[in-house]
CSV table of C-alpha atoms in Angstrom, one decimal:
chain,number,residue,atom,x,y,z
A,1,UNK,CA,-77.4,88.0,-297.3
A,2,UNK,CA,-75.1,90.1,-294.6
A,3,UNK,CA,-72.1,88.2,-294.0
A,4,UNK,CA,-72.0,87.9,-290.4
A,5,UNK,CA,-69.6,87.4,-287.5
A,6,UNK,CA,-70.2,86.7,-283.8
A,7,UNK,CA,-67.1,87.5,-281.9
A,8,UNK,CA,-67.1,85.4,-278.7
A,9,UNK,CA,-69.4,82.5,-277.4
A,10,UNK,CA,-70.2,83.0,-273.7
A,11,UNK,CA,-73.4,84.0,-272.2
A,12,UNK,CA,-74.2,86.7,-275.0
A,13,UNK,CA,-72.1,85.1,-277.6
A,14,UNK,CA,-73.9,81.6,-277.5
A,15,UNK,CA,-77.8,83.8,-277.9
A,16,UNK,CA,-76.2,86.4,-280.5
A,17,UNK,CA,-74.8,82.9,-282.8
A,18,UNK,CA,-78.6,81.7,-282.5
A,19,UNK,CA,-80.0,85.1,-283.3
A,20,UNK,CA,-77.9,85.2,-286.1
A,21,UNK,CA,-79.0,81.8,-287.3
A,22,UNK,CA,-82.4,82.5,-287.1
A,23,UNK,CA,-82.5,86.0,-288.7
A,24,UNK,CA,-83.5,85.9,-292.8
A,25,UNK,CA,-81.4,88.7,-293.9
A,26,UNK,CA,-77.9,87.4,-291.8
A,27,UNK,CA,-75.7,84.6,-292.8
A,28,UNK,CA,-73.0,83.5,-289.8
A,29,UNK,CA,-70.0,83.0,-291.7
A,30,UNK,CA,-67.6,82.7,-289.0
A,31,UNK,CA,-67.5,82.5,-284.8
A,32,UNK,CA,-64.1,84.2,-282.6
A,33,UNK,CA,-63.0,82.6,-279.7
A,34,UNK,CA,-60.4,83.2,-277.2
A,35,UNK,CA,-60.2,79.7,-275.4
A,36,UNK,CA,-58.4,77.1,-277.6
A,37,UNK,CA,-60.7,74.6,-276.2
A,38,UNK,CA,-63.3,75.6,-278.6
A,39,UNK,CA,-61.3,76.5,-281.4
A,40,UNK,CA,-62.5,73.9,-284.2
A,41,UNK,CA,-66.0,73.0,-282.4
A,42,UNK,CA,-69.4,73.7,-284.7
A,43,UNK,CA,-70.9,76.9,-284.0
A,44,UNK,CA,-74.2,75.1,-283.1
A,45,UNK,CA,-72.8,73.0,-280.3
A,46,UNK,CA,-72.0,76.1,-279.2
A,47,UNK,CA,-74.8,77.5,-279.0
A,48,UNK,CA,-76.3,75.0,-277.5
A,49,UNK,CA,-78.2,73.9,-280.6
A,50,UNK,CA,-78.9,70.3,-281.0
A,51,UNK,CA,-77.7,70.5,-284.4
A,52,UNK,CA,-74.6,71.7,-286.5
A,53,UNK,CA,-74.3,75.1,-288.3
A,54,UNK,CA,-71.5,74.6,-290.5
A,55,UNK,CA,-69.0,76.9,-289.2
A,56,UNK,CA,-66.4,76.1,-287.1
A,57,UNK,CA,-65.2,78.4,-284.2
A,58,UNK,CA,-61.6,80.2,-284.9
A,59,UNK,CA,-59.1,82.4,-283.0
A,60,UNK,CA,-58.0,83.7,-286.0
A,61,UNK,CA,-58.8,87.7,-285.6
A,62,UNK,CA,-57.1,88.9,-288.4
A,63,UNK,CA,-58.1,86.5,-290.9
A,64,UNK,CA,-61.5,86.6,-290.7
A,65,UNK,CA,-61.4,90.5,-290.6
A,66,UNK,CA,-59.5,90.4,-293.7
A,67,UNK,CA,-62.1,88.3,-295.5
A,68,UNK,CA,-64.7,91.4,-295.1
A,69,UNK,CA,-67.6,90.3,-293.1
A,70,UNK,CA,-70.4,93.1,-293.3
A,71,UNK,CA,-71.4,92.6,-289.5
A,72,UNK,CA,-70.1,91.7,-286.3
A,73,UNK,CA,-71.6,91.1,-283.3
A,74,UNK,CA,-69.1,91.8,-280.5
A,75,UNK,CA,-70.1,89.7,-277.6
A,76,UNK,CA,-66.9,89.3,-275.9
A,77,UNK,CA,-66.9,90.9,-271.9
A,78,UNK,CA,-65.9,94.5,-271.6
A,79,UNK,CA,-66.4,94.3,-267.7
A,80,UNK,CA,-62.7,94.1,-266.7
A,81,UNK,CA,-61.5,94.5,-270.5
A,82,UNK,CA,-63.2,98.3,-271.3
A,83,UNK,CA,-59.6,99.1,-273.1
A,84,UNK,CA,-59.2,95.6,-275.3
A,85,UNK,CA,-62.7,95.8,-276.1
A,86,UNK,CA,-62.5,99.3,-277.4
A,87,UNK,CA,-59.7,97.7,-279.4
A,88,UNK,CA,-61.4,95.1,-281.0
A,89,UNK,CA,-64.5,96.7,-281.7
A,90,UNK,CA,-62.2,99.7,-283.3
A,91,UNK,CA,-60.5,96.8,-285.6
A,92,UNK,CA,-63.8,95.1,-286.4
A,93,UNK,CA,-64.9,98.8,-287.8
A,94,UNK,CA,-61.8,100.0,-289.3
A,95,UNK,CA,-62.3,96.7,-291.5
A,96,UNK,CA,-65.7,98.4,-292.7
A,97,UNK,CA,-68.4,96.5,-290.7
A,98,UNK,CA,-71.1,97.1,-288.7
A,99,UNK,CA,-70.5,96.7,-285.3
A,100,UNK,CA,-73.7,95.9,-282.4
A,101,UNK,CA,-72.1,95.3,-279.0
A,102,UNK,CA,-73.1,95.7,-274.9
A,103,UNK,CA,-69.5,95.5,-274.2
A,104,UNK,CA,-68.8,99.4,-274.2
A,105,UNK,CA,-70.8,101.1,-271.8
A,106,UNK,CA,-69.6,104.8,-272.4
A,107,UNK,CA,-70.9,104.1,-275.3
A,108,UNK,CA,-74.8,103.9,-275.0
A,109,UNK,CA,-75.3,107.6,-274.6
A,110,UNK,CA,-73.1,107.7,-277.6
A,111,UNK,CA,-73.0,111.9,-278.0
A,112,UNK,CA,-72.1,112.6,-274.2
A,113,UNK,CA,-69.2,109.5,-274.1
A,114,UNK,CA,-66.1,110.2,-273.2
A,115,UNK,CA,-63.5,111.3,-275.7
A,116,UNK,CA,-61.0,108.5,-275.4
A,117,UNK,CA,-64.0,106.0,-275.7
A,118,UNK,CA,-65.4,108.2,-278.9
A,119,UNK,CA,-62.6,109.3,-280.0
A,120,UNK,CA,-61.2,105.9,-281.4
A,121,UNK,CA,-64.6,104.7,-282.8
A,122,UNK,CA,-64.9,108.3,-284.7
A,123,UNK,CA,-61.8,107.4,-286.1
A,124,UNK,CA,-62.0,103.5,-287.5
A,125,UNK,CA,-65.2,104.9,-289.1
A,126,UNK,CA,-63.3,107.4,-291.1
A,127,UNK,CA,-60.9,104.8,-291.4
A,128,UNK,CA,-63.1,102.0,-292.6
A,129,UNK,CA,-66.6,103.1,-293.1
A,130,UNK,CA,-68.1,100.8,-290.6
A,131,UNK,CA,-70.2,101.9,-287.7
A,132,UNK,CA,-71.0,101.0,-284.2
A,133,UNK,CA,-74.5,100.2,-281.9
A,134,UNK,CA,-74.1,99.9,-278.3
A,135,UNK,CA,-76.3,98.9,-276.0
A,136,UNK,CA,-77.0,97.2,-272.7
A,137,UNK,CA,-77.6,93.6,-271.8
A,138,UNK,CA,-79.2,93.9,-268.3
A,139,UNK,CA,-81.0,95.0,-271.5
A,140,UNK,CA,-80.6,97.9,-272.8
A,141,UNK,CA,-84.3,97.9,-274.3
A,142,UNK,CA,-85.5,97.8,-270.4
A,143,UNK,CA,-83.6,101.4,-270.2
A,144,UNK,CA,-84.2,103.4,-272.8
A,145,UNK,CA,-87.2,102.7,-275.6
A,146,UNK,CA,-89.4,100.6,-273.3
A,147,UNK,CA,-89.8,103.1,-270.8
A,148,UNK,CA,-89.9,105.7,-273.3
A,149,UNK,CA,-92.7,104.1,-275.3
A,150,UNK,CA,-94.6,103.7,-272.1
A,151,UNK,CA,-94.1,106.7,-270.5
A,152,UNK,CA,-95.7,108.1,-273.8
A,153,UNK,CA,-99.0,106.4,-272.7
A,154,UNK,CA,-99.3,108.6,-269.6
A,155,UNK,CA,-101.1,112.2,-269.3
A,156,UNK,CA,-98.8,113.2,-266.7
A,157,UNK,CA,-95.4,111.7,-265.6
A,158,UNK,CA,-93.9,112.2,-262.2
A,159,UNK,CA,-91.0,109.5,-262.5
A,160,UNK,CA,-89.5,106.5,-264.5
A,161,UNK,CA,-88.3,103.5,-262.8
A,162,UNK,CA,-86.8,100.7,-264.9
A,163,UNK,CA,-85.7,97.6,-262.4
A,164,UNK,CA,-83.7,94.1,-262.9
A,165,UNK,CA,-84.9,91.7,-260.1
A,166,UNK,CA,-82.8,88.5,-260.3
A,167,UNK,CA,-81.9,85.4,-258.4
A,168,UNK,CA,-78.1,84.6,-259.6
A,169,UNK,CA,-78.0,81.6,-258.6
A,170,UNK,CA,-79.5,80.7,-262.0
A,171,UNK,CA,-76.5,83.0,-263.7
A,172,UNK,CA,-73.4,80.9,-264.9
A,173,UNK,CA,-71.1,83.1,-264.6
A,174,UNK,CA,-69.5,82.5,-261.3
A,175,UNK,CA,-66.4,84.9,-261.5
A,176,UNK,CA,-69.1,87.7,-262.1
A,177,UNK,CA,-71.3,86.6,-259.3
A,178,UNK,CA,-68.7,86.0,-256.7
A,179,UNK,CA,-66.3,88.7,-257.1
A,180,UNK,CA,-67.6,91.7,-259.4
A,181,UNK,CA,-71.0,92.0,-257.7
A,182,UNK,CA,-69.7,90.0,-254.8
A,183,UNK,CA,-72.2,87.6,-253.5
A,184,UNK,CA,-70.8,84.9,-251.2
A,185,UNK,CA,-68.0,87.5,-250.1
A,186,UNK,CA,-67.5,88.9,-246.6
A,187,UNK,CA,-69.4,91.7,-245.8
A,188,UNK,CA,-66.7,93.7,-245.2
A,189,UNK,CA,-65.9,92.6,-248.9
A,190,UNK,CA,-65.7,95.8,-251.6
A,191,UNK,CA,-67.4,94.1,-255.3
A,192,UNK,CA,-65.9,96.3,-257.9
A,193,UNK,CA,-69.4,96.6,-259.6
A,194,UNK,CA,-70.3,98.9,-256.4
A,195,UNK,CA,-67.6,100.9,-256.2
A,196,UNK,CA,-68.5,104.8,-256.1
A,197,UNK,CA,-69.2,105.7,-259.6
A,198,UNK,CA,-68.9,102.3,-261.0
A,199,UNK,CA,-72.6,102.3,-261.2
A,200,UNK,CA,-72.7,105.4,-263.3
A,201,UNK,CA,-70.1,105.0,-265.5
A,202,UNK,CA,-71.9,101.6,-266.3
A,203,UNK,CA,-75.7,103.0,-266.0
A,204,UNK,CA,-75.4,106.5,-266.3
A,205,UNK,CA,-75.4,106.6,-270.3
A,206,UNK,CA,-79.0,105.5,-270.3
A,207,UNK,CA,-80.2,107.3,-268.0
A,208,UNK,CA,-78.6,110.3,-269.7
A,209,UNK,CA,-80.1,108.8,-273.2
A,210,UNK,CA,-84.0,108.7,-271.5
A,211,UNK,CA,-83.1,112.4,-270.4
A,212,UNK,CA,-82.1,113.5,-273.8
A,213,UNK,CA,-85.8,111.8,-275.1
A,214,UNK,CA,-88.1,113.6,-272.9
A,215,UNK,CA,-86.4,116.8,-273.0
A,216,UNK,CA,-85.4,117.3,-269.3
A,217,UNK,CA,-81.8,118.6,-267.5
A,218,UNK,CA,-80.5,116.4,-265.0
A,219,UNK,CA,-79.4,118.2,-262.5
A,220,UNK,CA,-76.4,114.8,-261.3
A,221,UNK,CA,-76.7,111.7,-261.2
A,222,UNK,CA,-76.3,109.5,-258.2
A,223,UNK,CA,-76.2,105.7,-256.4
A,224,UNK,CA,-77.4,104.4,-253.5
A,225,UNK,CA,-76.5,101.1,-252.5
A,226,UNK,CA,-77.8,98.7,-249.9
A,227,UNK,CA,-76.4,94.8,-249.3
A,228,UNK,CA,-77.9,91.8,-246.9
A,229,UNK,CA,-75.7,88.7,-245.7
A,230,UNK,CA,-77.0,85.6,-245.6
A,231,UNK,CA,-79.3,83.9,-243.0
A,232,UNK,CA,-78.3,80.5,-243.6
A,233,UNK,CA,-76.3,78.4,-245.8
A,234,UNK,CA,-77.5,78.0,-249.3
A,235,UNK,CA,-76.3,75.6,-252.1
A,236,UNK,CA,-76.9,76.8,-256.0
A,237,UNK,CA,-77.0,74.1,-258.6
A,238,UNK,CA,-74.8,76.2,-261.0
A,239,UNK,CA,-72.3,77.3,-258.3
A,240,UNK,CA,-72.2,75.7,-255.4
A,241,UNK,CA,-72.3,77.1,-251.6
A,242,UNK,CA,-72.7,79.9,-250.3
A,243,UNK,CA,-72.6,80.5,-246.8
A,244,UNK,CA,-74.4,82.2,-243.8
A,245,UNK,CA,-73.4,86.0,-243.2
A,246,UNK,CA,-71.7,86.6,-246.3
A,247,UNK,CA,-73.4,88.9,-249.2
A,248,UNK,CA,-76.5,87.4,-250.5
A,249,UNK,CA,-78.4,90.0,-252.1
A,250,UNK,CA,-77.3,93.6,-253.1
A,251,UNK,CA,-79.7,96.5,-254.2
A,252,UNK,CA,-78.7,99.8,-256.0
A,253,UNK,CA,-79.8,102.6,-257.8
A,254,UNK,CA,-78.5,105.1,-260.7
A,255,UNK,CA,-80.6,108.2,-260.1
A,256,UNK,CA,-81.3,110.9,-262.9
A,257,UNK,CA,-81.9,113.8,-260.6
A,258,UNK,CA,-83.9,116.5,-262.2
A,259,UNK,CA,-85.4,120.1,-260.2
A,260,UNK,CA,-83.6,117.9,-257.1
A,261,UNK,CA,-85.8,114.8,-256.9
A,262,UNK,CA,-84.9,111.2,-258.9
A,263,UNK,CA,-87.0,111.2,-261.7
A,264,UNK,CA,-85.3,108.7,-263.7
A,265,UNK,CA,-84.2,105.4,-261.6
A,266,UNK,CA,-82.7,102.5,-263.0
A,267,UNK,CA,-82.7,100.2,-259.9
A,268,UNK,CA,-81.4,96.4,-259.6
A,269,UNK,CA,-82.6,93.8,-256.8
A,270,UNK,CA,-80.6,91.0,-257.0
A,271,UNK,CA,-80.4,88.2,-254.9
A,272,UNK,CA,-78.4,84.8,-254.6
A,273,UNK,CA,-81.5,83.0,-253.1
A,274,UNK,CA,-84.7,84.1,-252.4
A,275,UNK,CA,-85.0,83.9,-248.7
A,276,UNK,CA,-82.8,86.9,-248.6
A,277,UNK,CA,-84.3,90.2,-248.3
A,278,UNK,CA,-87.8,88.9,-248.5
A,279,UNK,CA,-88.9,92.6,-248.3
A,280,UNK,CA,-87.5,93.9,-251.5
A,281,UNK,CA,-89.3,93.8,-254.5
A,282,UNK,CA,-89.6,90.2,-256.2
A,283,UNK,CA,-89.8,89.0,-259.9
A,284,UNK,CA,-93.4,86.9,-260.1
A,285,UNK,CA,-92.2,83.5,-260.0
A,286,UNK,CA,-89.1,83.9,-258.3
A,287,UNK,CA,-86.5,83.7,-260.8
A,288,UNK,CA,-86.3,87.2,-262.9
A,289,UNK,CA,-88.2,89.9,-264.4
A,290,UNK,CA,-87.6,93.6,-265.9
A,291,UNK,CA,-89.8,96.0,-264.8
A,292,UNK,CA,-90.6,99.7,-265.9
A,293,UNK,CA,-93.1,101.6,-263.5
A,294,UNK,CA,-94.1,104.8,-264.6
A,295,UNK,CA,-95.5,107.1,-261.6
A,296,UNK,CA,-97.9,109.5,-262.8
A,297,UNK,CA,-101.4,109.4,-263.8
A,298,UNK,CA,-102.4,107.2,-265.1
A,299,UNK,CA,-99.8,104.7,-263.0
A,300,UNK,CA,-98.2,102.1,-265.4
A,301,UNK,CA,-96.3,99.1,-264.3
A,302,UNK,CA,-95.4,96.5,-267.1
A,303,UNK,CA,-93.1,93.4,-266.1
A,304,UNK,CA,-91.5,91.7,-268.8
A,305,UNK,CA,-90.5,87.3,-268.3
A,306,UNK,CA,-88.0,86.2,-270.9
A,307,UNK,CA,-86.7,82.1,-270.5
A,308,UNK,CA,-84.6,80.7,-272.4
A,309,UNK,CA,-81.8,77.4,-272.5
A,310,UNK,CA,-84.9,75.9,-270.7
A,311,UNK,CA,-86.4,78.2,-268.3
A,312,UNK,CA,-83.1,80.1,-267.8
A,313,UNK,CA,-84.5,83.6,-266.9
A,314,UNK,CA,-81.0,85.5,-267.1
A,315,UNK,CA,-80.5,83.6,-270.7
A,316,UNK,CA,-83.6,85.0,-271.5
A,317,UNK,CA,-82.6,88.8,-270.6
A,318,UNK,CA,-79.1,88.3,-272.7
A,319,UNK,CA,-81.2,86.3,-275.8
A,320,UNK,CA,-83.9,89.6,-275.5
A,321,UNK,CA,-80.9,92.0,-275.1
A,322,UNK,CA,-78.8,90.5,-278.4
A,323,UNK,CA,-82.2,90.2,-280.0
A,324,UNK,CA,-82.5,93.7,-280.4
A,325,UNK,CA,-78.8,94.3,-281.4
A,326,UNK,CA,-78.9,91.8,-284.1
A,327,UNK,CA,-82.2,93.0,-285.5
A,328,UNK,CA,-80.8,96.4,-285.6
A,329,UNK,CA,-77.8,95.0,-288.1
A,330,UNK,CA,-79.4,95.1,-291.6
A,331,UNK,CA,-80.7,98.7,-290.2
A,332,UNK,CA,-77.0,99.5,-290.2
A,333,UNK,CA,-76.6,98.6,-293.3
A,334,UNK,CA,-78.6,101.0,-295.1
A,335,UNK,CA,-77.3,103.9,-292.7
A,336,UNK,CA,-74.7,106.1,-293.4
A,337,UNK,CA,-71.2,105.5,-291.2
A,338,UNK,CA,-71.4,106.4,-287.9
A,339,UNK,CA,-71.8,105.8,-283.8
A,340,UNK,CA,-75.6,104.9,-283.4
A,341,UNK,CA,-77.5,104.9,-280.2
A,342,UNK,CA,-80.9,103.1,-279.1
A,343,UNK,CA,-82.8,106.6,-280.3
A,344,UNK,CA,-81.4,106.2,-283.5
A,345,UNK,CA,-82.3,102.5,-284.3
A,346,UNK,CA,-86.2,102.0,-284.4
A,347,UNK,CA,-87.9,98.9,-283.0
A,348,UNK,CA,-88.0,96.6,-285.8
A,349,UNK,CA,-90.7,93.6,-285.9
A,350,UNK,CA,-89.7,90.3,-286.8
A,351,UNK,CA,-90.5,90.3,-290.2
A,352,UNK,CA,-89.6,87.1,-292.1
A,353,UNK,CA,-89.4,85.6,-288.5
A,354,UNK,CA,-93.1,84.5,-287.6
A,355,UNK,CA,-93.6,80.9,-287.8
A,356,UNK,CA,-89.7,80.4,-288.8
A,357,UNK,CA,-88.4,77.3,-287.2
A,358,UNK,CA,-86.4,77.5,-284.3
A,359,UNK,CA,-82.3,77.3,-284.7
């Protein structure tokens, strides 16, 4: 069995502890935590699992580094952290394990990242001997192999559009909602998320990465943003009121520009309820999808619906997102040192999962 760590327990922390769980070749043999609230509590309750795993959640970094877990799954925010997370996943490697994160964005178009992003990874592996897999959680698979695979299925291709239409108001993670994407705020309100360039540096890697697979130069990359207020008041169940004329929906896109058209589009509609910018594209029943549309001939369109904790459909995008981290760990395992990216790891089928009871 791969001894294996998850390092951090909020929204991607509490799937990846489950995905651990329920994967044959993994054993979780110990669970990070920051907040001393949950310092001592079973990893299942947790996780939200209705029964307990065994382990008990730490803060103890260095101890359970030193005890040489084979894996890690690092699912501790890099949003306002990029610098501390680089730190942590460079520790976790230089102790010789496998590392699978979405914290480092630079990082998913691993051989065009940045050198002081690289740089430090390159160097815990030689270190260490562990290695690294980043990718997305908006998920990653939505931009880069699905698209890829599809686009594939076409005789000709004029452009690939990968979009994340959302109502937040199902997301709990206010701090996120309210101030980095900024819905609530005045319009007059700057989120950091839509900064100039913010978008790209957090997009850009994958659409650079779906570049690199179909063999085309981008010419730049670039963002367009659009935001609606509020008609009325709304009240969410996980975060309270939000009120008329402030930001209730924001839509934006990372364009891969090739021969000076966008060719490569990762889009995101979100919205804080649905009565808010009725005329932008909508997820089936309201709550979330991930769609790729490929525009070509033949023209493809495939929308994905993931629940989970209930019929959570943000849960289900992190639990689908960590789902194809953790199944790329024993992968990992077998490979030589290294940074990997979502080219290098194949889709892997559940084996040994079919039928398995749920965690």
């Amino acid at each position: 069995m791969i001894s294996t760590v998850v390092w951090g327990t909020g929204n991607v922390g509490r799937a990846a502890i489950r995905a651990v769980e329920a994967h044959p070749a993994l054993e979780l043999t110990a669970v990070l935590v920051h907040n001393p609230a949950k310092v001592g509590r079973d990893a299942g309750e947790l996780a939200g699992l209705d029964h307990a795993l065994g382990v008990a959640a730490t803060d103890g970094i260095d101890a359970v580094l030193a005890a040489g877990p084979d894996a890690v799954v690092y699912a501790a925010s890099g949003d306002i952290r990029p610098d501390d997370a680089l730190a942590d996943i460079a520790k976790a490697i230089r102790a010789g394990a496998v590392v699978v994160s979405p914290a480092l964005y630079p990082l998913y178009d691993q051989r065009n990242a940045p050198p002081e992003f690289r740089d430090p990874v390159l160097a815990a592996i030689a270190a260490g001997g562990g290695s690294l897999f980043a990718s997305g959680v908006d998920p990653g698979w939505g931009n880069d192999v699905l698209p890829l695979l599809i686009s594939g299925l076409g005789t000709t291709v004029d452009a690939i559009r990968c979009q994340e239409i959302f109502d937040y108001s199902t997301y709990d993670q206010p701090d996120s909602v309210r101030y980095l994407v900024g819905m609530g705020q005045p319009m007059d309100y700057e989120p950091m998320m839509l900064l100039p360039s913010i978008p790209t540096m957090v997009w850009g890697g994958q659409i650079r990465l779906m570049a690199r697979a179909l063999g085309v130069e981008l010419d730049e990359i670039r963002e367009t943003v659009d935001r609606r207020a509020l008609d009325t008041t709304v009240t969410t169940r996980t975060m309270g009121e939000f009120e008329a004329g402030s930001q209730g929906a924001i839509r934006f896109e990372v364009q891969g520009i090739v021969e000076g058209e966008p060719r490569i589009v990762i889009e995101h509609v979100t919205r804080i309820h649905p009565s808010c910018a009725p005329d932008w594209p909508t997820p089936p029943d309201g709550a979330g999808a991930h769609r790729v549309v490929i525009e070509g001939r033949p023209r493809i369109e495939v929308t994905v619906e993931a629940t989970d904790e209930g019929e959570n459909r943000s849960a289900g995008g992190n639990a689908t997102a960590v789902g194809r981290l953790v199944s790329a760990i024993d992968w990992l395992m077998e490979a030589e040192p290294g940074i990997y990216d979502a080219l290098d790891i194949p889709l892997r089928p559940a084996v040994g999962k079919l039928g398995r009871k749920q965690p």
